[in-house]
PDB file of C-alpha atoms and ligand atoms in Angstrom:
ATOM      1  CA  UNK N1067       0.075   0.039   0.068  1.00 82.00           C
ATOM      2  CA  UNK N1068       1.115   3.502  -0.849  1.00 92.00           C
ATOM      3  CA  UNK N1069      -0.872   5.078   1.590  1.00 98.00           C
ATOM      4  CA  UNK N1070      -2.541   3.556   4.281  1.00 98.00           C
ATOM      5  CA  UNK N1071      -5.168   5.610   6.718  1.00 98.00           C
ATOM      6  CA  UNK N1072      -6.253   3.949  10.480  1.00 98.00           C
ATOM      7  CA  UNK N1073      -8.284   5.273  13.057  1.00 98.00           C
ATOM      8  CA  UNK N1074      -8.154   8.742  12.042  1.00 98.00           C
ATOM      9  CA  UNK N1075      -9.165  11.219  14.150  1.00 98.00           C
ATOM     10  CA  UNK N1076      -9.251  15.068  15.040  1.00 98.00           C
ATOM     11  CA  UNK N1077     -11.779  16.650  16.781  1.00 97.00           C
ATOM     12  CA  UNK N1078     -11.548  20.739  16.533  1.00 96.00           C
ATOM     13  CA  UNK N1079     -12.063  22.784  20.292  1.00 93.00           C
ATOM     14  CA  UNK N1080     -13.200  26.122  20.410  1.00 85.00           C
ATOM     15  CA  UNK N1081     -15.226  28.523  21.958  1.00 88.00           C
ATOM     16  CA  UNK N1082     -18.476  26.483  20.897  1.00 87.00           C
ATOM     17  CA  UNK N1083     -19.204  22.564  21.021  1.00 91.00           C
ATOM     18  CA  UNK N1084     -16.035  20.693  19.901  1.00 93.00           C
ATOM     19  CA  UNK N1085     -16.335  19.884  16.069  1.00 94.00           C
ATOM     20  CA  UNK N1086     -15.541  15.734  15.385  1.00 96.00           C
ATOM     21  CA  UNK N1087     -14.076  16.270  12.115  1.00 97.00           C
ATOM     22  CA  UNK N1088     -12.842  12.899  11.551  1.00 98.00           C
ATOM     23  CA  UNK N1089     -14.530  10.078  13.672  1.00 98.00           C
ATOM     24  CA  UNK N1090     -11.698   7.376  12.951  1.00 97.00           C
ATOM     25  CA  UNK N1091     -11.150   6.641   9.579  1.00 98.00           C
ATOM     26  CA  UNK N1092      -9.696   3.955   8.072  1.00 98.00           C
ATOM     27  CA  UNK N1093      -8.773   3.498   4.091  1.00 98.00           C
ATOM     28  CA  UNK N1094      -6.124   2.358   1.812  1.00 97.00           C
ATOM     29  CA  UNK N1095      -5.121   3.660  -1.333  1.00 97.00           C
ATOM     30  CA  UNK N1096      -3.277   1.096  -3.800  1.00 96.00           C
ATOM     31  CA  UNK N1097      -0.417   2.005  -5.856  1.00 96.00           C
ATOM     32  CA  UNK N1098      -1.299   3.500  -8.977  1.00 97.00           C
ATOM     33  CA  UNK N1099      -5.068   3.768  -7.657  1.00 98.00           C
ATOM     34  CA  UNK N1100      -6.750   7.110  -8.681  1.00 98.00           C
ATOM     35  CA  UNK N1101      -9.555   8.031  -5.697  1.00 98.00           C
ATOM     36  CA  UNK N1102     -12.184  10.655  -5.258  1.00 98.00           C
ATOM     37  CA  UNK N1103     -12.814  11.975  -2.300  1.00 98.00           C
ATOM     38  CA  UNK N1104     -16.301  13.579  -1.779  1.00 97.00           C
ATOM     39  CA  UNK N1105     -19.384  14.632   0.648  1.00 96.00           C
ATOM     40  CA  UNK N1106     -21.156  17.890   1.722  1.00 94.00           C
ATOM     41  CA  UNK N1107     -20.039  20.895   2.981  1.00 93.00           C
ATOM     42  CA  UNK N1108     -18.476  20.344   6.432  1.00 94.00           C
ATOM     43  CA  UNK N1109     -17.780  16.671   6.478  1.00 96.00           C
ATOM     44  CA  UNK N1110     -14.403  16.827   7.033  1.00 96.00           C
ATOM     45  CA  UNK N1111     -12.403  16.690   3.152  1.00 96.00           C
ATOM     46  CA  UNK N1112     -10.071  19.015   3.561  1.00 94.00           C
ATOM     47  CA  UNK N1113      -9.479  18.172   7.252  1.00 96.00           C
ATOM     48  CA  UNK N1114      -8.764  14.547   6.049  1.00 98.00           C
ATOM     49  CA  UNK N1115      -6.923  15.454   3.184  1.00 97.00           C
ATOM     50  CA  UNK N1116      -4.638  17.548   5.338  1.00 96.00           C
ATOM     51  CA  UNK N1117      -3.852  14.954   7.898  1.00 97.00           C
ATOM     52  CA  UNK N1118      -3.369  12.252   5.464  1.00 97.00           C
ATOM     53  CA  UNK N1119      -0.669  15.021   3.732  1.00 97.00           C
ATOM     54  CA  UNK N1120       1.330  15.336   6.800  1.00 96.00           C
ATOM     55  CA  UNK N1121       0.048  19.662   6.491  1.00 95.00           C
ATOM     56  CA  UNK N1122      -2.227  19.038  10.239  1.00 95.00           C
ATOM     57  CA  UNK N1123      -1.708  16.657  12.874  1.00 96.00           C
ATOM     58  CA  UNK N1124      -4.601  14.026  13.595  1.00 97.00           C
ATOM     59  CA  UNK N1125      -5.480  13.717  17.698  1.00 97.00           C
ATOM     60  CA  UNK N1126      -4.887  10.103  16.802  1.00 98.00           C
ATOM     61  CA  UNK N1127      -4.458   6.999  14.391  1.00 98.00           C
ATOM     62  CA  UNK N1128      -1.971   6.602  11.859  1.00 98.00           C
ATOM     63  CA  UNK N1129      -0.764   7.974   8.027  1.00 98.00           C
ATOM     64  CA  UNK N1130       1.129   4.846   6.879  1.00 98.00           C
ATOM     65  CA  UNK N1131       3.369   6.377   4.166  1.00 96.00           C
ATOM     66  CA  UNK N1132       5.252   3.296   2.088  1.00 92.00           C
ATOM     67  CA  UNK N1133       4.684   1.743   5.710  1.00 91.00           C
ATOM     68  CA  UNK N1134       6.119   4.059   7.804  1.00 95.00           C
ATOM     69  CA  UNK N1135       3.939   6.295  10.221  1.00 97.00           C
ATOM     70  CA  UNK N1136       4.535  10.011   9.640  1.00 97.00           C
ATOM     71  CA  UNK N1137       2.314  11.222  12.524  1.00 96.00           C
ATOM     72  CA  UNK N1138       4.615  10.449  15.031  1.00 93.00           C
ATOM     73  CA  UNK N1139       7.798  12.521  12.819  1.00 96.00           C
ATOM     74  CA  UNK N1140       9.214  15.508  13.949  1.00 95.00           C
ATOM     75  CA  UNK N1141       7.919  18.798  12.261  1.00 94.00           C
ATOM     76  CA  UNK N1142      11.685  18.786  10.072  1.00 95.00           C
ATOM     77  CA  UNK N1143      11.078  14.798   9.312  1.00 95.00           C
ATOM     78  CA  UNK N1144       7.337  15.859   8.006  1.00 95.00           C
ATOM     79  CA  UNK N1145       8.764  18.470   6.095  1.00 94.00           C
ATOM     80  CA  UNK N1146      10.941  16.678   4.108  1.00 93.00           C
ATOM     81  CA  UNK N1147       8.668  13.397   3.651  1.00 95.00           C
ATOM     82  CA  UNK N1148       5.841  16.091   2.275  1.00 95.00           C
ATOM     83  CA  UNK N1149       8.666  17.355  -0.064  1.00 94.00           C
ATOM     84  CA  UNK N1150      10.068  14.203  -1.671  1.00 95.00           C
ATOM     85  CA  UNK N1151       6.674  12.243  -0.727  1.00 96.00           C
ATOM     86  CA  UNK N1152       4.075  14.280  -1.741  1.00 97.00           C
ATOM     87  CA  UNK N1153       2.558  16.285  -5.013  1.00 97.00           C
ATOM     88  CA  UNK N1154      -0.106  19.130  -4.369  1.00 96.00           C
ATOM     89  CA  UNK N1155      -2.595  20.646  -6.422  1.00 96.00           C
ATOM     90  CA  UNK N1156      -4.606  22.736  -5.482  1.00 93.00           C
ATOM     91  CA  UNK N1157      -8.120  24.553  -6.437  1.00 93.00           C
ATOM     92  CA  UNK N1158      -5.838  27.522  -6.699  1.00 94.00           C
ATOM     93  CA  UNK N1159      -3.247  27.371  -8.950  1.00 95.00           C
ATOM     94  CA  UNK N1160      -0.514  28.344  -6.056  1.00 95.00           C
ATOM     95  CA  UNK N1161       2.608  28.833  -9.139  1.00 97.00           C
ATOM     96  CA  UNK N1162       5.046  31.828  -8.323  1.00 97.00           C
ATOM     97  CA  UNK N1163       4.250  34.789 -10.655  1.00 98.00           C
ATOM     98  CA  UNK N1164       7.964  36.053 -10.913  1.00 98.00           C
ATOM     99  CA  UNK N1165       9.006  32.470 -12.102  1.00 98.00           C
ATOM    100  CA  UNK N1166       8.543  30.913 -16.021  1.00 98.00           C
ATOM    101  CA  UNK N1167       6.323  27.599 -16.326  1.00 98.00           C
ATOM    102  CA  UNK N1168       9.554  26.078 -16.021  1.00 98.00           C
ATOM    103  CA  UNK N1169      11.166  27.241 -13.174  1.00 98.00           C
ATOM    104  CA  UNK N1170       7.748  26.864 -11.707  1.00 98.00           C
ATOM    105  CA  UNK N1171       7.753  23.038 -12.240  1.00 98.00           C
ATOM    106  CA  UNK N1172      12.042  22.663 -10.824  1.00 97.00           C
ATOM    107  CA  UNK N1173      12.050  24.955  -7.998  1.00 95.00           C
ATOM    108  CA  UNK N1174      10.498  22.977  -5.638  1.00 93.00           C
ATOM    109  CA  UNK N1175      12.669  19.884  -6.403  1.00 93.00           C
ATOM    110  CA  UNK N1176      15.979  21.977  -6.510  1.00 93.00           C
ATOM    111  CA  UNK N1177      15.298  23.633  -2.903  1.00 92.00           C
ATOM    112  CA  UNK N1178      14.494  20.225  -1.260  1.00 92.00           C
ATOM    113  CA  UNK N1179      17.861  18.711  -2.570  1.00 93.00           C
ATOM    114  CA  UNK N1180      16.382  16.239  -5.072  1.00 93.00           C
ATOM    115  CA  UNK N1181      18.071  14.589  -8.047  1.00 93.00           C
ATOM    116  CA  UNK N1182      16.088  15.970 -11.256  1.00 93.00           C
ATOM    117  CA  UNK N1183      15.506  13.570 -13.596  1.00 95.00           C
ATOM    118  CA  UNK N1184      15.479  15.291 -17.152  1.00 96.00           C
ATOM    119  CA  UNK N1185      13.397  12.521 -19.314  1.00 96.00           C
ATOM    120  CA  UNK N1186      10.932  12.595 -16.959  1.00 95.00           C
ATOM    121  CA  UNK N1187      10.763  16.416 -16.646  1.00 96.00           C
ATOM    122  CA  UNK N1188      10.687  15.920 -20.810  1.00 97.00           C
ATOM    123  CA  UNK N1189       8.147  13.019 -20.849  1.00 94.00           C
ATOM    124  CA  UNK N1190       5.703  14.934 -18.444  1.00 95.00           C
ATOM    125  CA  UNK N1191       6.282  18.097 -20.023  1.00 97.00           C
ATOM    126  CA  UNK N1192       5.096  16.858 -23.675  1.00 95.00           C
ATOM    127  CA  UNK N1193       2.103  15.068 -21.829  1.00 92.00           C
ATOM    128  CA  UNK N1194       0.819  17.955 -20.287  1.00 95.00           C
ATOM    129  CA  UNK N1195       1.112  19.887 -23.270  1.00 95.00           C
ATOM    130  CA  UNK N1196       3.347  22.270 -22.261  1.00 97.00           C
ATOM    131  CA  UNK N1197       6.249  22.225 -24.645  1.00 97.00           C
ATOM    132  CA  UNK N1198       5.909  26.166 -26.315  1.00 97.00           C
ATOM    133  CA  UNK N1199       4.819  27.300 -22.898  1.00 98.00           C
ATOM    134  CA  UNK N1200       8.352  26.698 -20.717  1.00 98.00           C
ATOM    135  CA  UNK N1201       9.093  30.726 -21.296  1.00 98.00           C
ATOM    136  CA  UNK N1202       5.561  31.918 -20.137  1.00 98.00           C
ATOM    137  CA  UNK N1203       5.065  33.339 -16.965  1.00 98.00           C
ATOM    138  CA  UNK N1204       1.549  32.297 -15.093  1.00 98.00           C
ATOM    139  CA  UNK N1205      -0.113  35.721 -16.132  1.00 98.00           C
ATOM    140  CA  UNK N1206       0.617  34.936 -19.887  1.00 98.00           C
ATOM    141  CA  UNK N1207      -1.322  31.042 -19.528  1.00 98.00           C
ATOM    142  CA  UNK N1208      -4.511  30.281 -19.475  1.00 97.00           C
ATOM    143  CA  UNK N1209      -6.131  28.428 -15.978  1.00 96.00           C
ATOM    144  CA  UNK N1210      -6.230  25.586 -18.035  1.00 96.00           C
ATOM    145  CA  UNK N1211      -2.793  25.673 -18.629  1.00 97.00           C
ATOM    146  CA  UNK N1212      -1.172  27.179 -15.810  1.00 97.00           C
ATOM    147  CA  UNK N1213      -3.267  24.122 -13.620  1.00 96.00           C
ATOM    148  CA  UNK N1214      -0.864  21.815 -15.786  1.00 97.00           C
ATOM    149  CA  UNK N1215       2.113  23.560 -15.049  1.00 98.00           C
ATOM    150  CA  UNK N1216       0.988  22.680 -11.608  1.00 97.00           C
ATOM    151  CA  UNK N1217       0.190  18.822 -12.147  1.00 97.00           C
ATOM    152  CA  UNK N1218       3.703  19.159 -13.665  1.00 97.00           C
ATOM    153  CA  UNK N1219       4.968  20.768 -10.231  1.00 97.00           C
ATOM    154  CA  UNK N1220       2.922  17.784  -8.413  1.00 97.00           C
ATOM    155  CA  UNK N1221       5.089  15.183 -10.667  1.00 97.00           C
ATOM    156  CA  UNK N1222       8.364  16.361 -11.594  1.00 97.00           C
ATOM    157  CA  UNK N1223       9.817  14.129  -8.880  1.00 96.00           C
ATOM    158  CA  UNK N1224       8.080  11.041  -8.734  1.00 95.00           C
ATOM    159  CA  UNK N1225       6.058  10.975  -5.625  1.00 95.00           C
ATOM    160  CA  UNK N1226       4.247   8.173  -3.656  1.00 94.00           C
ATOM    161  CA  UNK N1227       0.908  10.149  -3.521  1.00 98.00           C
ATOM    162  CA  UNK N1228      -0.388  13.164  -5.587  1.00 98.00           C
ATOM    163  CA  UNK N1229      -2.983  15.172  -3.347  1.00 98.00           C
ATOM    164  CA  UNK N1230      -5.412  17.515  -5.095  1.00 97.00           C
ATOM    165  CA  UNK N1231      -8.316  19.811  -3.452  1.00 94.00           C
ATOM    166  CA  UNK N1232     -10.662  20.514  -6.242  1.00 95.00           C
ATOM    167  CA  UNK N1233      -7.816  20.846  -8.724  1.00 96.00           C
ATOM    168  CA  UNK N1234     -10.602  21.713 -11.068  1.00 96.00           C
ATOM    169  CA  UNK N1235     -12.181  24.398  -9.452  1.00 94.00           C
ATOM    170  CA  UNK N1236     -11.227  27.209 -11.007  1.00 94.00           C
ATOM    171  CA  UNK N1237     -11.440  26.019 -14.727  1.00 94.00           C
ATOM    172  CA  UNK N1238     -14.215  25.888 -17.237  1.00 95.00           C
ATOM    173  CA  UNK N1239     -15.124  22.565 -17.610  1.00 94.00           C
ATOM    174  CA  UNK N1240     -13.019  21.901 -21.265  1.00 94.00           C
ATOM    175  CA  UNK N1241      -9.824  23.134 -19.320  1.00 95.00           C
ATOM    176  CA  UNK N1242     -10.724  21.043 -16.434  1.00 95.00           C
ATOM    177  CA  UNK N1243     -10.773  18.108 -18.661  1.00 95.00           C
ATOM    178  CA  UNK N1244      -7.359  18.097 -19.740  1.00 93.00           C
ATOM    179  CA  UNK N1245      -6.408  17.977 -16.152  1.00 94.00           C
ATOM    180  CA  UNK N1246      -8.502  15.627 -15.482  1.00 96.00           C
ATOM    181  CA  UNK N1247      -6.875  13.768 -18.222  1.00 96.00           C
ATOM    182  CA  UNK N1248      -3.586  14.468 -17.108  1.00 94.00           C
ATOM    183  CA  UNK N1249      -4.132  12.993 -13.601  1.00 96.00           C
ATOM    184  CA  UNK N1250      -5.478  10.059 -15.355  1.00 97.00           C
ATOM    185  CA  UNK N1251      -2.635   9.247 -17.215  1.00 95.00           C
ATOM    186  CA  UNK N1252      -0.403   9.789 -14.581  1.00 95.00           C
ATOM    187  CA  UNK N1253      -2.165   6.940 -12.217  1.00 96.00           C
ATOM    188  CA  UNK N1254      -2.831   4.403 -15.548  1.00 96.00           C
ATOM    189  CA  UNK N1255       0.625   5.337 -17.174  1.00 94.00           C
ATOM    190  CA  UNK N1256       2.520   5.882 -14.278  1.00 93.00           C
ATOM    191  CA  UNK N1257       1.245   4.108 -11.313  1.00 94.00           C
ATOM    192  CA  UNK N1258       1.065   7.223  -9.530  1.00 96.00           C
ATOM    193  CA  UNK N1259      -1.332   7.013  -6.630  1.00 98.00           C
ATOM    194  CA  UNK N1260      -3.771  10.253  -6.447  1.00 98.00           C
ATOM    195  CA  UNK N1261      -6.019  11.437  -3.939  1.00 98.00           C
ATOM    196  CA  UNK N1262      -8.185  14.008  -5.322  1.00 98.00           C
ATOM    197  CA  UNK N1263     -11.636  15.688  -3.307  1.00 97.00           C
ATOM    198  CA  UNK N1264     -13.858  17.206  -5.681  1.00 96.00           C
ATOM    199  CA  UNK N1265     -17.557  18.217  -5.803  1.00 95.00           C
ATOM    200  CA  UNK N1266     -17.930  17.702  -9.542  1.00 95.00           C
ATOM    201  CA  UNK N1267     -19.475  13.877 -10.458  1.00 96.00           C
ATOM    202  CA  UNK N1268     -18.024  14.363 -13.586  1.00 96.00           C
ATOM    203  CA  UNK N1269     -14.742  14.594 -12.131  1.00 97.00           C
ATOM    204  CA  UNK N1270     -15.035  11.869  -9.258  1.00 98.00           C
ATOM    205  CA  UNK N1271     -16.260   9.266 -12.662  1.00 97.00           C
ATOM    206  CA  UNK N1272     -12.227   9.724 -13.837  1.00 97.00           C
ATOM    207  CA  UNK N1273     -11.165   8.127 -10.668  1.00 98.00           C
ATOM    208  CA  UNK N1274     -11.139   4.574 -10.186  1.00 98.00           C
ATOM    209  CA  UNK N1275     -13.239   4.774  -7.146  1.00 98.00           C
ATOM    210  CA  UNK N1276     -14.911   7.436  -4.741  1.00 98.00           C
ATOM    211  CA  UNK N1277     -15.000   7.485  -0.994  1.00 98.00           C
ATOM    212  CA  UNK N1278     -18.239   9.383   0.131  1.00 98.00           C
ATOM    213  CA  UNK N1279     -17.468  11.312   3.821  1.00 97.00           C
ATOM    214  CA  UNK N1280     -20.398  12.082   5.880  1.00 96.00           C
ATOM    215  CA  UNK N1281     -19.882  13.722   9.360  1.00 96.00           C
ATOM    216  CA  UNK N1282     -16.143  12.903  10.151  1.00 97.00           C
ATOM    217  CA  UNK N1283     -17.041   9.332   8.259  1.00 97.00           C
ATOM    218  CA  UNK N1284     -16.417   7.229   5.643  1.00 97.00           C
ATOM    219  CA  UNK N1285     -20.539   6.518   4.266  1.00 96.00           C
ATOM    220  CA  UNK N1286     -19.564   4.341   1.752  1.00 95.00           C
ATOM    221  CA  UNK N1287     -17.244   3.863  -1.517  1.00 97.00           C
ATOM    222  CA  UNK N1288     -17.796   3.258  -5.101  1.00 97.00           C
ATOM    223  CA  UNK N1289     -16.091   1.696  -7.139  1.00 97.00           C
ATOM    224  CA  UNK N1290     -16.021   1.894 -11.118  1.00 97.00           C
ATOM    225  CA  UNK N1291     -17.621   5.445 -11.220  1.00 97.00           C
ATOM    226  CA  UNK N1292     -20.074   7.369 -13.846  1.00 97.00           C
ATOM    227  CA  UNK N1293     -21.441  10.613 -13.331  1.00 96.00           C
ATOM    228  CA  UNK N1294     -24.914   8.749 -12.708  1.00 96.00           C
ATOM    229  CA  UNK N1295     -23.956   6.756 -10.179  1.00 97.00           C
ATOM    230  CA  UNK N1296     -22.216   9.694  -8.071  1.00 97.00           C
ATOM    231  CA  UNK N1297     -24.581  11.581  -8.322  1.00 96.00           C
ATOM    232  CA  UNK N1298     -26.925   9.112  -6.700  1.00 96.00           C
ATOM    233  CA  UNK N1299     -24.965   8.643  -3.729  1.00 95.00           C
ATOM    234  CA  UNK N1300     -24.941  12.552  -3.396  1.00 94.00           C
ATOM    235  CA  UNK N1301     -28.595  12.551  -2.989  1.00 93.00           C
ATOM    236  CA  UNK N1302     -28.144   9.717  -0.629  1.00 91.00           C
ATOM    237  CA  UNK N1303     -25.950  11.385   1.386  1.00 89.00           C
ATOM    238  CA  UNK N1304     -27.798  14.607   1.074  1.00 86.00           C
ATOM    239  CA  UNK N1305     -31.020  13.141   2.514  1.00 85.00           C
ATOM    240  CA  UNK N1306     -29.812  11.044   5.330  1.00 76.00           C
TER     241      UNK N1306
HETATM  242  P1  LIG G2442     -15.138  19.840   3.875  1.00 90.95           P
HETATM  243  O1  LIG G2442     -13.877  19.781   3.231  1.00 90.95           O
HETATM  244  O2  LIG G2442     -15.858  18.337   3.751  1.00 90.95           O
HETATM  245  O3  LIG G2442     -16.303  21.240   3.656  1.00 90.95           O
HETATM  246  P2  LIG G2442     -13.499  20.620   6.797  1.00 90.95           P
HETATM  247  O4  LIG G2442     -12.844  19.240   6.627  1.00 90.95           O
HETATM  248  O5  LIG G2442     -13.553  21.706   5.986  1.00 90.95           O
HETATM  249  O6  LIG G2442     -15.409  20.058   5.685  1.00 90.95           O
HETATM  250  O7  LIG G2442     -14.197  20.604   7.524  1.00 90.95           O
HETATM  251  C1  LIG G2442     -14.956  19.292   9.297  1.00 90.95           C
HETATM  252  C2  LIG G2442     -15.223  20.095  10.001  1.00 90.95           C
HETATM  253  O8  LIG G2442     -14.373  20.917  10.583  1.00 90.95           O
HETATM  254  C3  LIG G2442     -16.453  21.562  10.032  1.00 90.95           C
HETATM  255  O9  LIG G2442     -17.525  21.485  10.693  1.00 90.95           O
HETATM  256  C4  LIG G2442     -15.884  22.371   9.904  1.00 90.95           C
HETATM  257  O10 LIG G2442     -16.267  23.729  10.578  1.00 90.95           O
HETATM  258  C5  LIG G2442     -14.866  22.051  10.837  1.00 90.95           C
HETATM  259  N1  LIG G2442     -13.371  22.566  10.791  1.00 90.95           N
HETATM  260  C6  LIG G2442     -12.331  22.320  10.157  1.00 90.95           C
HETATM  261  N2  LIG G2442     -11.249  23.290  10.401  1.00 90.95           N
HETATM  262  C7  LIG G2442     -11.551  23.908  11.387  1.00 90.95           C
HETATM  263  C8  LIG G2442     -10.384  25.051  12.657  1.00 90.95           C
HETATM  264  N3  LIG G2442      -9.504  25.091  11.686  1.00 90.95           N
HETATM  265  N4  LIG G2442     -11.052  24.970  13.305  1.00 90.95           N
HETATM  266  C9  LIG G2442     -12.762  24.434  13.763  1.00 90.95           C
HETATM  267  N5  LIG G2442     -13.354  24.221  13.445  1.00 90.95           N
HETATM  268  C10 LIG G2442     -12.212  23.570  11.736  1.00 90.95           C
HETATM  269 MG1  LIG G2443     -12.961  21.565   2.470  1.00 90.95          MG
END
């Protein structure tokens, strides 16, 4: 298993009543699997993604990355694991405006001191259709192109897991389809493990399976999703 989450709990304690954002989530992500995570607003999707990706610490439970529990690591070790083992794609593309596309793709890897694999980078750039855009800065690129640069940045160091939080949320459907196609190929052709939070049944249907969260727990899962079966699940979750 590339990533395995066991008994994950997280409670936010504030001035009001405590919020049980995760109530003991168990789930495994096999290598090369593309999983979508869905659920109503407030169901715990972001908290789950952040805890699984080492951006937030759970209250209890384990997160095994290639068999190693990352919840026990120091901040320093965790930073290293995030840089080496994970790639991130966010809803807002989060590219550095002063750098061109190629520099955006490679800067994280150089800062983390990782050895670049030039052949793989060229292959990524080609498969994402970015060859003629490498000298452009983000402001000179469309939203779809910017997000494909973000996908290249997230994959260039061959992470164990790519985490994506609403990667098509700011794109029109055509640009979104380009980004989803890139994620789909990363999983099918390169054995990349992908965990993607989305609200969009069409986006979710590109995954191999969909996990449905409700009230901080996994309510169910759907294999080989198509938009219609995803929609049925969403309606079910909203009705209970
Ligand atoms: P989703 O991404 O599915 O909308 P979240 O994981 O963001 O859900 O949130 C789950 C629950 O935890 C919600 O009730 C939310 O209000 C609460 N929550 C999330 N982050 C915090 C925080 N930093 N402090 C307090 N409550 C939070
Ligand atoms: Mg969220």
